[in-house]
PDB file of N, CA and C in Angstrom:
ATOM      1  N   MET K   1      62.240  69.486 106.994  1.00 57.00           N
ATOM      2  CA  MET K   1      61.118  68.713 107.506  1.00 57.00           C
ATOM      3  C   MET K   1      61.002  68.928 109.010  1.00 57.00           C
ATOM      4  N   LYS K   2      59.800  69.207 109.471  1.00 73.00           N
ATOM      5  CA  LYS K   2      59.551  69.500 110.870  1.00 73.00           C
ATOM      6  C   LYS K   2      59.482  68.215 111.693  1.00 73.00           C
ATOM      7  N   LYS K   3      60.088  68.227 112.859  1.00 83.00           N
ATOM      8  CA  LYS K   3      60.056  67.073 113.759  1.00 83.00           C
ATOM      9  C   LYS K   3      58.703  67.019 114.464  1.00 83.00           C
ATOM     10  N   VAL K   4      58.076  65.862 114.444  1.00 88.00           N
ATOM     11  CA  VAL K   4      56.763  65.673 115.056  1.00 88.00           C
ATOM     12  C   VAL K   4      56.938  64.923 116.369  1.00 88.00           C
ATOM     13  N   SER K   5      56.280  65.392 117.411  1.00 90.00           N
ATOM     14  CA  SER K   5      56.382  64.738 118.714  1.00 90.00           C
ATOM     15  C   SER K   5      55.181  63.819 118.941  1.00 90.00           C
ATOM     16  N   ILE K   6      55.332  62.926 119.898  1.00 90.00           N
ATOM     17  CA  ILE K   6      54.238  62.026 120.285  1.00 90.00           C
ATOM     18  C   ILE K   6      53.053  62.852 120.778  1.00 90.00           C
ATOM     19  N   LYS K   7      53.334  63.941 121.469  1.00 93.00           N
ATOM     20  CA  LYS K   7      52.273  64.810 121.986  1.00 93.00           C
ATOM     21  C   LYS K   7      51.404  65.346 120.846  1.00 93.00           C
ATOM     22  N   GLN K   8      52.023  65.755 119.745  1.00 93.00           N
ATOM     23  CA  GLN K   8      51.272  66.251 118.591  1.00 93.00           C
ATOM     24  C   GLN K   8      50.420  65.148 117.970  1.00 93.00           C
ATOM     25  N   VAL K   9      50.969  63.942 117.906  1.00 93.00           N
ATOM     26  CA  VAL K   9      50.219  62.805 117.363  1.00 93.00           C
ATOM     27  C   VAL K   9      49.012  62.522 118.246  1.00 93.00           C
ATOM     28  N   ARG K  10      49.203  62.527 119.559  1.00 95.00           N
ATOM     29  CA  ARG K  10      48.093  62.284 120.495  1.00 95.00           C
ATOM     30  C   ARG K  10      46.995  63.338 120.353  1.00 95.00           C
ATOM     31  N   GLU K  11      47.379  64.601 120.192  1.00 95.00           N
ATOM     32  CA  GLU K  11      46.390  65.673 120.026  1.00 95.00           C
ATOM     33  C   GLU K  11      45.548  65.459 118.776  1.00 95.00           C
ATOM     34  N   LYS K  12      46.192  65.083 117.679  1.00 94.00           N
ATOM     35  CA  LYS K  12      45.463  64.830 116.426  1.00 94.00           C
ATOM     36  C   LYS K  12      44.531  63.622 116.565  1.00 94.00           C
ATOM     37  N   LEU K  13      45.020  62.555 117.215  1.00 95.00           N
ATOM     38  CA  LEU K  13      44.185  61.369 117.419  1.00 95.00           C
ATOM     39  C   LEU K  13      42.960  61.715 118.262  1.00 95.00           C
ATOM     40  N   ARG K  14      43.159  62.517 119.301  1.00 95.00           N
ATOM     41  CA  ARG K  14      42.076  62.928 120.188  1.00 95.00           C
ATOM     42  C   ARG K  14      41.000  63.703 119.418  1.00 95.00           C
ATOM     43  N   CYS K  15      41.425  64.539 118.484  1.00 94.00           N
ATOM     44  CA  CYS K  15      40.475  65.337 117.692  1.00 94.00           C
ATOM     45  C   CYS K  15      39.717  64.497 116.670  1.00 94.00           C
ATOM     46  N   LYS K  16      40.389  63.526 116.084  1.00 94.00           N
ATOM     47  CA  LYS K  16      39.808  62.785 114.961  1.00 94.00           C
ATOM     48  C   LYS K  16      38.951  61.589 115.388  1.00 94.00           C
ATOM     49  N   PHE K  17      39.296  60.919 116.488  1.00 94.00           N
ATOM     50  CA  PHE K  17      38.610  59.689 116.884  1.00 94.00           C
ATOM     51  C   PHE K  17      37.986  59.825 118.266  1.00 94.00           C
ATOM     52  N   ASP K  18      36.997  58.950 118.544  1.00 89.00           N
ATOM     53  CA  ASP K  18      36.343  58.948 119.851  1.00 89.00           C
ATOM     54  C   ASP K  18      37.324  58.582 120.959  1.00 89.00           C
ATOM     55  N   ARG K  19      38.052  57.515 120.736  1.00 96.00           N
ATOM     56  CA  ARG K  19      39.063  57.042 121.692  1.00 96.00           C
ATOM     57  C   ARG K  19      40.222  56.479 120.902  1.00 96.00           C
ATOM     58  N   TYR K  20      41.363  56.367 121.557  1.00 97.00           N
ATOM     59  CA  TYR K  20      42.516  55.734 120.927  1.00 97.00           C
ATOM     60  C   TYR K  20      43.354  55.071 122.009  1.00 97.00           C
ATOM     61  N   ALA K  21      44.184  54.129 121.601  1.00 98.00           N
ATOM     62  CA  ALA K  21      45.104  53.459 122.521  1.00 98.00           C
ATOM     63  C   ALA K  21      46.402  53.193 121.780  1.00 98.00           C
ATOM     64  N   ILE K  22      47.500  53.581 122.402  1.00 97.00           N
ATOM     65  CA  ILE K  22      48.821  53.278 121.855  1.00 97.00           C
ATOM     66  C   ILE K  22      49.406  52.184 122.736  1.00 97.00           C
ATOM     67  N   ARG K  23      49.574  51.011 122.180  1.00 98.00           N
ATOM     68  CA  ARG K  23      50.062  49.855 122.937  1.00 98.00           C
ATOM     69  C   ARG K  23      51.576  49.915 123.105  1.00 98.00           C
ATOM     70  N   LYS K  24      52.093  49.083 123.998  1.00 97.00           N
ATOM     71  CA  LYS K  24      53.542  49.042 124.251  1.00 97.00           C
ATOM     72  C   LYS K  24      54.342  48.699 123.003  1.00 97.00           C
ATOM     73  N   ASP K  25      53.772  47.869 122.141  1.00 97.00           N
ATOM     74  CA  ASP K  25      54.482  47.470 120.918  1.00 97.00           C
ATOM     75  C   ASP K  25      54.411  48.534 119.823  1.00 97.00           C
ATOM     76  N   GLY K  26      53.710  49.652 120.072  1.00 96.00           N
ATOM     77  CA  GLY K  26      53.681  50.765 119.138  1.00 96.00           C
ATOM     78  C   GLY K  26      52.467  50.822 118.228  1.00 96.00           C
ATOM     79  N   TYR K  27      51.600  49.821 118.291  1.00 98.00           N
ATOM     80  CA  TYR K  27      50.417  49.831 117.440  1.00 98.00           C
ATOM     81  C   TYR K  27      49.350  50.751 118.021  1.00 98.00           C
ATOM     82  N   VAL K  28      48.682  51.487 117.136  1.00 98.00           N
ATOM     83  CA  VAL K  28      47.661  52.446 117.540  1.00 98.00           C
ATOM     84  C   VAL K  28      46.293  51.893 117.154  1.00 98.00           C
ATOM     85  N   TYR K  29      45.424  51.732 118.148  1.00 98.00           N
ATOM     86  CA  TYR K  29      44.053  51.287 117.940  1.00 98.00           C
ATOM     87  C   TYR K  29      43.135  52.469 118.175  1.00 98.00           C
ATOM     88  N   VAL K  30      42.097  52.587 117.359  1.00 97.00           N
ATOM     89  CA  VAL K  30      41.147  53.681 117.505  1.00 97.00           C
ATOM     90  C   VAL K  30      39.726  53.130 117.551  1.00 97.00           C
ATOM     91  N   TRP K  31      38.829  53.893 118.166  1.00 97.00           N
ATOM     92  CA  TRP K  31      37.420  53.559 118.235  1.00 97.00           C
ATOM     93  C   TRP K  31      36.647  54.568 117.408  1.00 97.00           C
ATOM     94  N   GLY K  32      35.728  54.071 116.618  1.00 94.00           N
ATOM     95  CA  GLY K  32      34.896  54.925 115.779  1.00 94.00           C
ATOM     96  C   GLY K  32      34.217  54.077 114.717  1.00 94.00           C
ATOM     97  N   ILE K  33      33.677  54.732 113.710  1.00 94.00           N
ATOM     98  CA  ILE K  33      33.074  54.006 112.590  1.00 94.00           C
ATOM     99  C   ILE K  33      34.197  53.334 111.809  1.00 94.00           C
ATOM    100  N   MET K  34      34.114  52.014 111.695  1.00 94.00           N
ATOM    101  CA  MET K  34      35.175  51.255 111.048  1.00 94.00           C
ATOM    102  C   MET K  34      35.154  51.472 109.537  1.00 94.00           C
ATOM    103  N   PRO K  35      36.343  51.481 108.908  1.00 93.00           N
ATOM    104  CA  PRO K  35      36.421  51.692 107.457  1.00 93.00           C
ATOM    105  C   PRO K  35      35.628  50.635 106.679  1.00 93.00           C
ATOM    106  N   ASN K  36      34.978  51.062 105.619  1.00 95.00           N
ATOM    107  CA  ASN K  36      34.203  50.199 104.711  1.00 95.00           C
ATOM    108  C   ASN K  36      33.005  49.535 105.380  1.00 95.00           C
ATOM    109  N   THR K  37      32.574  50.066 106.515  1.00 94.00           N
ATOM    110  CA  THR K  37      31.368  49.557 107.180  1.00 94.00           C
ATOM    111  C   THR K  37      30.595  50.749 107.715  1.00 94.00           C
ATOM    112  N   ASN K  38      29.465  50.467 108.306  1.00 94.00           N
ATOM    113  CA  ASN K  38      28.748  51.514 109.024  1.00 94.00           C
ATOM    114  C   ASN K  38      28.628  51.131 110.498  1.00 94.00           C
ATOM    115  N   GLN K  39      29.535  50.270 110.954  1.00 96.00           N
ATOM    116  CA  GLN K  39      29.513  49.792 112.331  1.00 96.00           C
ATOM    117  C   GLN K  39      30.561  50.502 113.175  1.00 96.00           C
ATOM    118  N   TYR K  40      30.186  50.739 114.423  1.00 96.00           N
ATOM    119  CA  TYR K  40      31.100  51.342 115.387  1.00 96.00           C
ATOM    120  C   TYR K  40      31.941  50.237 116.010  1.00 96.00           C
ATOM    121  N   GLY K  41      33.231  50.486 116.189  1.00 97.00           N
ATOM    122  CA  GLY K  41      34.077  49.484 116.821  1.00 97.00           C
ATOM    123  C   GLY K  41      35.507  49.951 116.952  1.00 97.00           C
ATOM    124  N   CYS K  42      36.351  49.030 117.376  1.00 97.00           N
ATOM    125  CA  CYS K  42      37.776  49.286 117.566  1.00 97.00           C
ATOM    126  C   CYS K  42      38.528  48.618 116.420  1.00 97.00           C
ATOM    127  N   TYR K  43      39.519  49.328 115.878  1.00 97.00           N
ATOM    128  CA  TYR K  43      40.313  48.741 114.803  1.00 97.00           C
ATOM    129  C   TYR K  43      41.737  49.262 114.839  1.00 97.00           C
ATOM    130  N   LEU K  44      42.635  48.473 114.253  1.00 97.00           N
ATOM    131  CA  LEU K  44      44.042  48.852 114.162  1.00 97.00           C
ATOM    132  C   LEU K  44      44.171  49.981 113.152  1.00 97.00           C
ATOM    133  N   PHE K  45      44.739  51.104 113.573  1.00 96.00           N
ATOM    134  CA  PHE K  45      44.874  52.266 112.698  1.00 96.00           C
ATOM    135  C   PHE K  45      46.234  52.299 112.024  1.00 96.00           C
ATOM    136  N   ALA K  46      47.308  52.187 112.807  1.00 96.00           N
ATOM    137  CA  ALA K  46      48.663  52.266 112.251  1.00 96.00           C
ATOM    138  C   ALA K  46      49.674  51.984 113.353  1.00 96.00           C
ATOM    139  N   HIS K  47      50.926  51.970 112.988  1.00 96.00           N
ATOM    140  CA  HIS K  47      52.017  51.903 113.962  1.00 96.00           C
ATOM    141  C   HIS K  47      52.457  53.332 114.246  1.00 96.00           C
ATOM    142  N   ILE K  48      52.841  53.613 115.470  1.00 95.00           N
ATOM    143  CA  ILE K  48      53.199  54.975 115.870  1.00 95.00           C
ATOM    144  C   ILE K  48      54.338  55.535 115.017  1.00 95.00           C
ATOM    145  N   ASP K  49      55.285  54.692 114.620  1.00 94.00           N
ATOM    146  CA  ASP K  49      56.390  55.162 113.773  1.00 94.00           C
ATOM    147  C   ASP K  49      55.886  55.663 112.423  1.00 94.00           C
ATOM    148  N   GLU K  50      54.899  54.969 111.859  1.00 94.00           N
ATOM    149  CA  GLU K  50      54.316  55.399 110.586  1.00 94.00           C
ATOM    150  C   GLU K  50      53.530  56.694 110.746  1.00 94.00           C
ATOM    151  N   LEU K  51      52.847  56.845 111.873  1.00 93.00           N
ATOM    152  CA  LEU K  51      52.109  58.089 112.110  1.00 93.00           C
ATOM    153  C   LEU K  51      53.052  59.282 112.203  1.00 93.00           C
ATOM    154  N   ILE K  52      54.176  59.082 112.851  1.00 91.00           N
ATOM    155  CA  ILE K  52      55.151  60.169 112.972  1.00 91.00           C
ATOM    156  C   ILE K  52      55.757  60.486 111.608  1.00 91.00           C
ATOM    157  N   LYS K  53      56.074  59.442 110.842  1.00 91.00           N
ATOM    158  CA  LYS K  53      56.706  59.636 109.534  1.00 91.00           C
ATOM    159  C   LYS K  53      55.764  60.335 108.546  1.00 91.00           C
ATOM    160  N   HIS K  54      54.495  59.951 108.552  1.00 89.00           N
ATOM    161  CA  HIS K  54      53.513  60.478 107.596  1.00 89.00           C
ATOM    162  C   HIS K  54      52.430  61.270 108.328  1.00 89.00           C
ATOM    163  N   PHE K  55      52.834  62.119 109.233  1.00 86.00           N
ATOM    164  CA  PHE K  55      51.931  62.828 110.142  1.00 86.00           C
ATOM    165  C   PHE K  55      50.818  63.584 109.414  1.00 86.00           C
ATOM    166  N   GLU K  56      51.162  64.419 108.464  1.00 83.00           N
ATOM    167  CA  GLU K  56      50.172  65.270 107.796  1.00 83.00           C
ATOM    168  C   GLU K  56      49.192  64.476 106.939  1.00 83.00           C
ATOM    169  N   SER K  57      49.655  63.456 106.256  1.00 85.00           N
ATOM    170  CA  SER K  57      48.770  62.736 105.338  1.00 85.00           C
ATOM    171  C   SER K  57      47.880  61.710 106.041  1.00 85.00           C
ATOM    172  N   MET K  58      48.312  61.165 107.177  1.00 79.00           N
ATOM    173  CA  MET K  58      47.535  60.120 107.839  1.00 79.00           C
ATOM    174  C   MET K  58      46.513  60.665 108.824  1.00 79.00           C
ATOM    175  N   LEU K  59      46.766  61.839 109.373  1.00 75.00           N
ATOM    176  CA  LEU K  59      45.834  62.381 110.367  1.00 75.00           C
ATOM    177  C   LEU K  59      45.202  63.654 109.891  1.00 75.00           C
TER     178      LEU K  59
END
């Protein structure tokens, strides 16, 4: 299994979403069309540990 760095996660987030924020507590918020709606906004996407663990399937 390949080790994923924070830098790789940030690059994928940058490509997929308009904006993103990784908070001190590790939660990742993204801006874009919110799931199950047609409205633009900010929403909780995942925890950084989960993104690293499931890198290929989540991003």
